[in-house]
Amino acid sequence: MISSHIDRVLISRERISRRVAELASQITRDFSPPRVAADSRITIVPVMTGAMVFCSDLVRQLPLRLRISTLRVSSYPGAATSSQGAKLVEAQLEGIVDSHLLLVDDILDSGNTLRLLIPMLQSYKPASVRTCVLLRKKRERPAEIDVDYYGFDIPDEFVVGYGLDYDDFYRNLPDIVSLKPDVVSPKDA
Ligand code: IMP
Ligand code: MG
């Protein structure tokens, strides 16, 4: 059972759920008239696969007429626990022209992912681009890029759960947790 791989719970599912509800009401306000025109196009752009769980909870609390267009970025190939530079793997962006975009990711760490994606999205001439992450990592060297909405600030440690992975595992854990050192391979620990 993967529960035996957990070292400690940093953010419980109850706290996540309360915070997602708060973010959803803030986003709903900002994407509704008079802040955006009543007939605006709205597109939510989750960065796969990490944002999948967060975004699926979030969109179900947005009572807006919206579309979802996914993007896939690879920055932590395999068992790496530090960013290896973001690379766009797949995009599905037909129809974002003139749309108000909300780019959703699991975590802001080095900022490489958002630095890659924001200009790329802007090149499609959307009406606006806003960004939302569940977590912001407090690094010694800050990301030099910020987001419009975030759920929680966390210390500079490797976490999994609620969509975040280690070697593509643990995304299905309902809480944000750290892993026991012996399940993270020694070369990355
Ligand atoms: P950035 O490009 O360095 O800002 O990192 C963003 C991406 O790195 C996220 O979308 C995650 O996929 C991954 N990432 C960063 N920190 C962690 C972590 O602590 N656990 C799991 N994935 C992480
Ligand atoms: Mg990711």
PDB file of C-alpha atoms and ligand atoms in Angstrom:
ATOM      1  CA  MET A   1       0.000   0.000   0.000  1.00  0.00           C
ATOM      2  CA  ILE A   2       1.337   3.410  -0.932  1.00  0.00           C
ATOM      3  CA  SER A   3       0.242   4.886   2.408  1.00  0.00           C
ATOM      4  CA  SER A   4       3.286   3.177   3.961  1.00  0.00           C
ATOM      5  CA  HIS A   5       5.542   5.291   1.669  1.00  0.00           C
ATOM      6  CA  ILE A   6       4.372   8.565   3.237  1.00  0.00           C
ATOM      7  CA  ASP A   7       6.763  10.376   5.551  1.00  0.00           C
ATOM      8  CA  ARG A   8       4.388  13.172   6.597  1.00  0.00           C
ATOM      9  CA  VAL A   9       1.286  14.986   5.448  1.00  0.00           C
ATOM     10  CA  LEU A  10       2.038  18.623   4.618  1.00  0.00           C
ATOM     11  CA  ILE A  11      -1.444  19.635   3.460  1.00  0.00           C
ATOM     12  CA  SER A  12      -4.486  17.531   4.230  1.00  0.00           C
ATOM     13  CA  ARG A  13      -7.320  16.843   1.787  1.00  0.00           C
ATOM     14  CA  GLU A  14      -9.653  18.927   3.997  1.00  0.00           C
ATOM     15  CA  ARG A  15      -7.399  21.993   3.777  1.00  0.00           C
ATOM     16  CA  ILE A  16      -7.003  21.492   0.030  1.00  0.00           C
ATOM     17  CA  SER A  17     -10.737  21.266  -0.427  1.00  0.00           C
ATOM     18  CA  ARG A  18     -11.402  24.466   1.549  1.00  0.00           C
ATOM     19  CA  ARG A  19      -8.729  26.348  -0.370  1.00  0.00           C
ATOM     20  CA  VAL A  20      -9.929  25.122  -3.783  1.00  0.00           C
ATOM     21  CA  ALA A  21     -13.406  26.467  -2.933  1.00  0.00           C
ATOM     22  CA  GLU A  22     -11.913  29.873  -2.064  1.00  0.00           C
ATOM     23  CA  LEU A  23      -9.877  29.961  -5.271  1.00  0.00           C
ATOM     24  CA  ALA A  24     -12.934  28.977  -7.287  1.00  0.00           C
ATOM     25  CA  SER A  25     -14.998  31.864  -5.948  1.00  0.00           C
ATOM     26  CA  GLN A  26     -12.169  34.328  -6.590  1.00  0.00           C
ATOM     27  CA  ILE A  27     -11.727  33.021 -10.168  1.00  0.00           C
ATOM     28  CA  THR A  28     -15.485  33.031 -10.795  1.00  0.00           C
ATOM     29  CA  ARG A  29     -15.647  36.696  -9.765  1.00  0.00           C
ATOM     30  CA  ASP A  30     -12.676  37.641 -11.969  1.00  0.00           C
ATOM     31  CA  PHE A  31     -14.027  35.806 -15.038  1.00  0.00           C
ATOM     32  CA  SER A  32     -17.587  37.181 -14.760  1.00  0.00           C
ATOM     33  CA  PRO A  33     -19.105  40.541 -15.769  1.00  0.00           C
ATOM     34  CA  PRO A  34     -18.277  43.331 -15.208  1.00  0.00           C
ATOM     35  CA  ARG A  35     -14.632  42.117 -15.058  1.00  0.00           C
ATOM     36  CA  VAL A  36     -14.918  40.339 -18.404  1.00  0.00           C
ATOM     37  CA  ALA A  37     -17.597  40.893 -21.062  1.00  0.00           C
ATOM     38  CA  ALA A  38     -20.699  38.685 -20.755  1.00  0.00           C
ATOM     39  CA  ASP A  39     -20.102  36.968 -24.119  1.00  0.00           C
ATOM     40  CA  SER A  40     -16.380  36.282 -23.499  1.00  0.00           C
ATOM     41  CA  ARG A  41     -14.771  33.002 -24.367  1.00  0.00           C
ATOM     42  CA  ILE A  42     -13.112  31.353 -21.351  1.00  0.00           C
ATOM     43  CA  THR A  43     -10.640  28.481 -21.633  1.00  0.00           C
ATOM     44  CA  ILE A  44      -9.057  26.621 -18.741  1.00  0.00           C
ATOM     45  CA  VAL A  45      -5.631  25.236 -19.705  1.00  0.00           C
ATOM     46  CA  PRO A  46      -4.407  22.533 -17.291  1.00  0.00           C
ATOM     47  CA  VAL A  47      -0.781  21.424 -17.581  1.00  0.00           C
ATOM     48  CA  MET A  48      -0.907  17.639 -17.728  1.00  0.00           C
ATOM     49  CA  THR A  49      -0.436  15.454 -15.885  1.00  0.00           C
ATOM     50  CA  GLY A  50       0.301  17.230 -12.607  1.00  0.00           C
ATOM     51  CA  ALA A  51      -2.637  19.677 -12.736  1.00  0.00           C
ATOM     52  CA  MET A  52      -5.196  16.981 -13.549  1.00  0.00           C
ATOM     53  CA  VAL A  53      -6.516  16.352 -10.023  1.00  0.00           C
ATOM     54  CA  PHE A  54      -6.447  19.999  -8.914  1.00  0.00           C
ATOM     55  CA  CYS A  55      -8.044  21.225 -12.129  1.00  0.00           C
ATOM     56  CA  SER A  56     -10.814  18.642 -12.054  1.00  0.00           C
ATOM     57  CA  ASP A  57     -11.800  19.765  -8.560  1.00  0.00           C
ATOM     58  CA  LEU A  58     -11.463  23.430  -9.509  1.00  0.00           C
ATOM     59  CA  VAL A  59     -13.501  23.467 -12.744  1.00  0.00           C
ATOM     60  CA  ARG A  60     -16.433  21.729 -11.082  1.00  0.00           C
ATOM     61  CA  GLN A  61     -16.729  24.758  -8.829  1.00  0.00           C
ATOM     62  CA  LEU A  62     -16.635  27.321 -11.633  1.00  0.00           C
ATOM     63  CA  PRO A  63     -20.214  28.042 -12.746  1.00  0.00           C
ATOM     64  CA  LEU A  64     -18.926  29.599 -15.979  1.00  0.00           C
ATOM     65  CA  ARG A  65     -19.415  28.722 -19.625  1.00  0.00           C
ATOM     66  CA  LEU A  66     -15.887  27.476 -20.278  1.00  0.00           C
ATOM     67  CA  ARG A  67     -13.806  25.136 -22.358  1.00  0.00           C
ATOM     68  CA  ILE A  68     -10.824  23.013 -21.316  1.00  0.00           C
ATOM     69  CA  SER A  69      -7.684  22.665 -23.483  1.00  0.00           C
ATOM     70  CA  THR A  70      -4.866  20.526 -22.161  1.00  0.00           C
ATOM     71  CA  LEU A  71      -1.119  20.977 -22.511  1.00  0.00           C
ATOM     72  CA  ARG A  72       1.591  18.501 -21.696  1.00  0.00           C
ATOM     73  CA  VAL A  73       4.996  19.554 -20.458  1.00  0.00           C
ATOM     74  CA  SER A  74       7.842  17.396 -19.283  1.00  0.00           C
ATOM     75  CA  SER A  75      10.264  18.859 -16.755  1.00  0.00           C
ATOM     76  CA  TYR A  76      10.974  16.021 -14.327  1.00  0.00           C
ATOM     77  CA  PRO A  77      11.619  13.049 -16.602  1.00  0.00           C
ATOM     78  CA  GLY A  78      11.537   9.686 -14.817  1.00  0.00           C
ATOM     79  CA  ALA A  79      12.797   9.633 -11.262  1.00  0.00           C
ATOM     80  CA  ALA A  80      14.378  13.127 -11.247  1.00  0.00           C
ATOM     81  CA  THR A  81      13.433  15.323  -8.280  1.00  0.00           C
ATOM     82  CA  SER A  82      14.801  18.588  -9.645  1.00  0.00           C
ATOM     83  CA  SER A  83      13.730  20.391 -12.823  1.00  0.00           C
ATOM     84  CA  GLN A  84      15.587  19.317 -15.955  1.00  0.00           C
ATOM     85  CA  GLY A  85      14.219  22.261 -18.040  1.00  0.00           C
ATOM     86  CA  ALA A  86      10.637  22.415 -19.301  1.00  0.00           C
ATOM     87  CA  LYS A  87       9.744  20.993 -22.702  1.00  0.00           C
ATOM     88  CA  LEU A  88       6.357  21.188 -24.411  1.00  0.00           C
ATOM     89  CA  VAL A  89       5.321  17.662 -25.351  1.00  0.00           C
ATOM     90  CA  GLU A  90       1.762  18.103 -26.580  1.00  0.00           C
ATOM     91  CA  ALA A  91      -0.725  20.955 -26.985  1.00  0.00           C
ATOM     92  CA  GLN A  92      -4.376  21.150 -27.926  1.00  0.00           C
ATOM     93  CA  LEU A  93      -4.925  24.838 -28.400  1.00  0.00           C
ATOM     94  CA  GLU A  94      -7.383  25.213 -31.241  1.00  0.00           C
ATOM     95  CA  GLY A  95      -9.867  27.907 -30.378  1.00  0.00           C
ATOM     96  CA  ILE A  96      -7.965  29.889 -27.761  1.00  0.00           C
ATOM     97  CA  VAL A  97      -7.801  32.963 -30.023  1.00  0.00           C
ATOM     98  CA  ASP A  98      -9.706  35.827 -28.283  1.00  0.00           C
ATOM     99  CA  SER A  99     -10.309  33.620 -25.245  1.00  0.00           C
ATOM    100  CA  HIS A 100      -9.623  34.550 -21.610  1.00  0.00           C
ATOM    101  CA  LEU A 101      -7.186  31.842 -20.518  1.00  0.00           C
ATOM    102  CA  LEU A 102      -6.523  30.389 -17.100  1.00  0.00           C
ATOM    103  CA  LEU A 103      -3.339  28.324 -17.137  1.00  0.00           C
ATOM    104  CA  VAL A 104      -3.478  25.814 -14.261  1.00  0.00           C
ATOM    105  CA  ASP A 105      -0.464  23.933 -12.907  1.00  0.00           C
ATOM    106  CA  ASP A 106       0.219  21.883  -9.816  1.00  0.00           C
ATOM    107  CA  ILE A 107       3.252  23.770  -8.505  1.00  0.00           C
ATOM    108  CA  LEU A 108       5.444  26.795  -9.198  1.00  0.00           C
ATOM    109  CA  ASP A 109       9.014  25.705  -8.511  1.00  0.00           C
ATOM    110  CA  SER A 110      11.836  27.020 -10.746  1.00  0.00           C
ATOM    111  CA  GLY A 111       9.294  28.840 -12.938  1.00  0.00           C
ATOM    112  CA  ASN A 112      10.656  27.172 -16.109  1.00  0.00           C
ATOM    113  CA  THR A 113       7.260  25.726 -17.006  1.00  0.00           C
ATOM    114  CA  LEU A 114       5.374  29.024 -16.816  1.00  0.00           C
ATOM    115  CA  ARG A 115       8.222  30.895 -18.503  1.00  0.00           C
ATOM    116  CA  LEU A 116       7.886  28.490 -21.410  1.00  0.00           C
ATOM    117  CA  LEU A 117       4.094  28.424 -21.560  1.00  0.00           C
ATOM    118  CA  ILE A 118       2.981  32.033 -21.028  1.00  0.00           C
ATOM    119  CA  PRO A 119       4.703  33.473 -24.155  1.00  0.00           C
ATOM    120  CA  MET A 120       3.632  30.404 -26.121  1.00  0.00           C
ATOM    121  CA  LEU A 121      -0.021  30.994 -25.168  1.00  0.00           C
ATOM    122  CA  GLN A 122       0.290  34.726 -25.825  1.00  0.00           C
ATOM    123  CA  SER A 123       1.438  33.997 -29.372  1.00  0.00           C
ATOM    124  CA  TYR A 124      -2.081  32.660 -30.112  1.00  0.00           C
ATOM    125  CA  LYS A 125      -3.509  36.160 -29.366  1.00  0.00           C
ATOM    126  CA  PRO A 126      -5.868  35.252 -26.525  1.00  0.00           C
ATOM    127  CA  ALA A 127      -7.911  37.995 -24.819  1.00  0.00           C
ATOM    128  CA  SER A 128      -5.897  37.506 -21.607  1.00  0.00           C
ATOM    129  CA  VAL A 129      -3.674  34.962 -19.842  1.00  0.00           C
ATOM    130  CA  ARG A 130      -3.915  34.346 -16.107  1.00  0.00           C
ATOM    131  CA  THR A 131      -2.152  31.684 -14.083  1.00  0.00           C
ATOM    132  CA  CYS A 132      -3.170  29.494 -11.151  1.00  0.00           C
ATOM    133  CA  VAL A 133      -1.087  26.952  -9.240  1.00  0.00           C
ATOM    134  CA  LEU A 134      -1.999  24.875  -6.218  1.00  0.00           C
ATOM    135  CA  LEU A 135       1.459  25.215  -4.615  1.00  0.00           C
ATOM    136  CA  ARG A 136       4.249  27.766  -4.636  1.00  0.00           C
ATOM    137  CA  LYS A 137       7.616  26.457  -3.474  1.00  0.00           C
ATOM    138  CA  LYS A 138       9.660  28.857  -1.317  1.00  0.00           C
ATOM    139  CA  ARG A 139      13.091  28.463  -2.883  1.00  0.00           C
ATOM    140  CA  GLU A 140      16.368  30.073  -1.945  1.00  0.00           C
ATOM    141  CA  ARG A 141      16.510  31.312  -5.536  1.00  0.00           C
ATOM    142  CA  PRO A 142      12.940  32.521  -6.207  1.00  0.00           C
ATOM    143  CA  ALA A 143      11.190  31.747  -9.486  1.00  0.00           C
ATOM    144  CA  GLU A 144      11.264  35.386 -10.768  1.00  0.00           C
ATOM    145  CA  ILE A 145       7.769  34.870 -12.064  1.00  0.00           C
ATOM    146  CA  ASP A 146       4.539  34.965 -10.080  1.00  0.00           C
ATOM    147  CA  VAL A 147       1.027  33.691 -10.546  1.00  0.00           C
ATOM    148  CA  ASP A 148      -2.398  35.334 -10.293  1.00  0.00           C
ATOM    149  CA  TYR A 149      -3.852  32.642  -8.001  1.00  0.00           C
ATOM    150  CA  TYR A 150      -2.190  30.100  -5.718  1.00  0.00           C
ATOM    151  CA  GLY A 151      -3.365  27.721  -3.039  1.00  0.00           C
ATOM    152  CA  PHE A 152      -0.472  27.318  -0.581  1.00  0.00           C
ATOM    153  CA  ASP A 153       3.152  28.257  -0.070  1.00  0.00           C
ATOM    154  CA  ILE A 154       5.310  25.255   0.853  1.00  0.00           C
ATOM    155  CA  PRO A 155       8.945  24.889   1.937  1.00  0.00           C
ATOM    156  CA  ASP A 156      11.588  23.822  -0.585  1.00  0.00           C
ATOM    157  CA  GLU A 157      11.067  20.086  -0.336  1.00  0.00           C
ATOM    158  CA  PHE A 158       9.873  17.402  -2.713  1.00  0.00           C
ATOM    159  CA  VAL A 159       6.184  16.590  -2.318  1.00  0.00           C
ATOM    160  CA  VAL A 160       3.732  14.246  -4.028  1.00  0.00           C
ATOM    161  CA  GLY A 161       0.002  13.596  -4.042  1.00  0.00           C
ATOM    162  CA  TYR A 162      -3.115  15.379  -5.346  1.00  0.00           C
ATOM    163  CA  GLY A 163      -1.663  15.149  -8.871  1.00  0.00           C
ATOM    164  CA  LEU A 164       2.027  15.597  -8.061  1.00  0.00           C
ATOM    165  CA  ASP A 165       4.229  12.620  -8.809  1.00  0.00           C
ATOM    166  CA  TYR A 166       7.514  10.921  -8.192  1.00  0.00           C
ATOM    167  CA  ASP A 167       8.464   8.892 -11.297  1.00  0.00           C
ATOM    168  CA  ASP A 168       4.767   9.173 -12.317  1.00  0.00           C
ATOM    169  CA  PHE A 169       3.551   7.439  -9.133  1.00  0.00           C
ATOM    170  CA  TYR A 170       1.644   8.812  -6.120  1.00  0.00           C
ATOM    171  CA  ARG A 171      -0.562  11.267  -8.109  1.00  0.00           C
ATOM    172  CA  ASN A 172      -3.611   9.504  -6.634  1.00  0.00           C
ATOM    173  CA  LEU A 173      -2.766  10.258  -2.996  1.00  0.00           C
ATOM    174  CA  PRO A 174      -5.497  12.615  -1.727  1.00  0.00           C
ATOM    175  CA  ASP A 175      -3.187  14.726   0.492  1.00  0.00           C
ATOM    176  CA  ILE A 176       0.030  16.615  -0.286  1.00  0.00           C
ATOM    177  CA  VAL A 177       2.774  14.581   1.410  1.00  0.00           C
ATOM    178  CA  SER A 178       6.516  14.012   1.561  1.00  0.00           C
ATOM    179  CA  LEU A 179       7.919  10.550   0.900  1.00  0.00           C
ATOM    180  CA  LYS A 180      10.124   8.422   3.108  1.00  0.00           C
ATOM    181  CA  PRO A 181      13.776   8.739   2.000  1.00  0.00           C
ATOM    182  CA  ASP A 182      14.029   5.020   1.164  1.00  0.00           C
ATOM    183  CA  VAL A 183      11.333   5.202  -1.555  1.00  0.00           C
ATOM    184  CA  VAL A 184      13.096   8.089  -3.351  1.00  0.00           C
ATOM    185  CA  SER A 185      16.070   6.597  -5.171  1.00  0.00           C
ATOM    186  CA  PRO A 186      19.448   7.479  -3.563  1.00  0.00           C
ATOM    187  CA  LYS A 187      20.807   9.319  -6.625  1.00  0.00           C
ATOM    188  CA  ASP A 188      18.076  11.972  -6.276  1.00  0.00           C
ATOM    189  CA  ALA A 189      17.525  12.062  -2.522  1.00  0.00           C
TER     190      ALA A 189
HETATM  191  P1  IMP B   1       9.003  24.504 -12.532  1.00  0.00           P
HETATM  192  O1  IMP B   1       8.998  24.427 -14.033  1.00  0.00           O
HETATM  193  O2  IMP B   1      10.363  24.224 -11.942  1.00  0.00           O
HETATM  194  O3  IMP B   1       8.343  25.752 -11.936  1.00  0.00           O
HETATM  195  O4  IMP B   1       8.219  23.265 -11.957  1.00  0.00           O
HETATM  196  C1  IMP B   1       7.003  22.971 -12.316  1.00  0.00           C
HETATM  197  C2  IMP B   1       6.812  21.488 -12.498  1.00  0.00           C
HETATM  198  O5  IMP B   1       7.813  20.705 -11.823  1.00  0.00           O
HETATM  199  C3  IMP B   1       5.526  21.114 -11.855  1.00  0.00           C
HETATM  200  O6  IMP B   1       4.469  21.173 -12.781  1.00  0.00           O
HETATM  201  C4  IMP B   1       5.774  19.719 -11.365  1.00  0.00           C
HETATM  202  O7  IMP B   1       5.437  18.799 -12.373  1.00  0.00           O
HETATM  203  C5  IMP B   1       7.230  19.626 -11.126  1.00  0.00           C
HETATM  204  N1  IMP B   1       7.554  19.750  -9.674  1.00  0.00           N
HETATM  205  C6  IMP B   1       8.157  20.794  -9.046  1.00  0.00           C
HETATM  206  N2  IMP B   1       8.297  20.557  -7.733  1.00  0.00           N
HETATM  207  C7  IMP B   1       7.759  19.328  -7.508  1.00  0.00           C
HETATM  208  C8  IMP B   1       7.586  18.514  -6.317  1.00  0.00           C
HETATM  209  O8  IMP B   1       7.943  18.864  -5.189  1.00  0.00           O
HETATM  210  N3  IMP B   1       6.983  17.315  -6.518  1.00  0.00           N
HETATM  211  C9  IMP B   1       6.557  16.861  -7.723  1.00  0.00           C
HETATM  212  N4  IMP B   1       6.690  17.596  -8.854  1.00  0.00           N
HETATM  213  C10 IMP B   1       7.284  18.819  -8.748  1.00  0.00           C
HETATM  214 MG    MG B   2       3.958  19.071 -14.010  1.00  0.00          MG
END
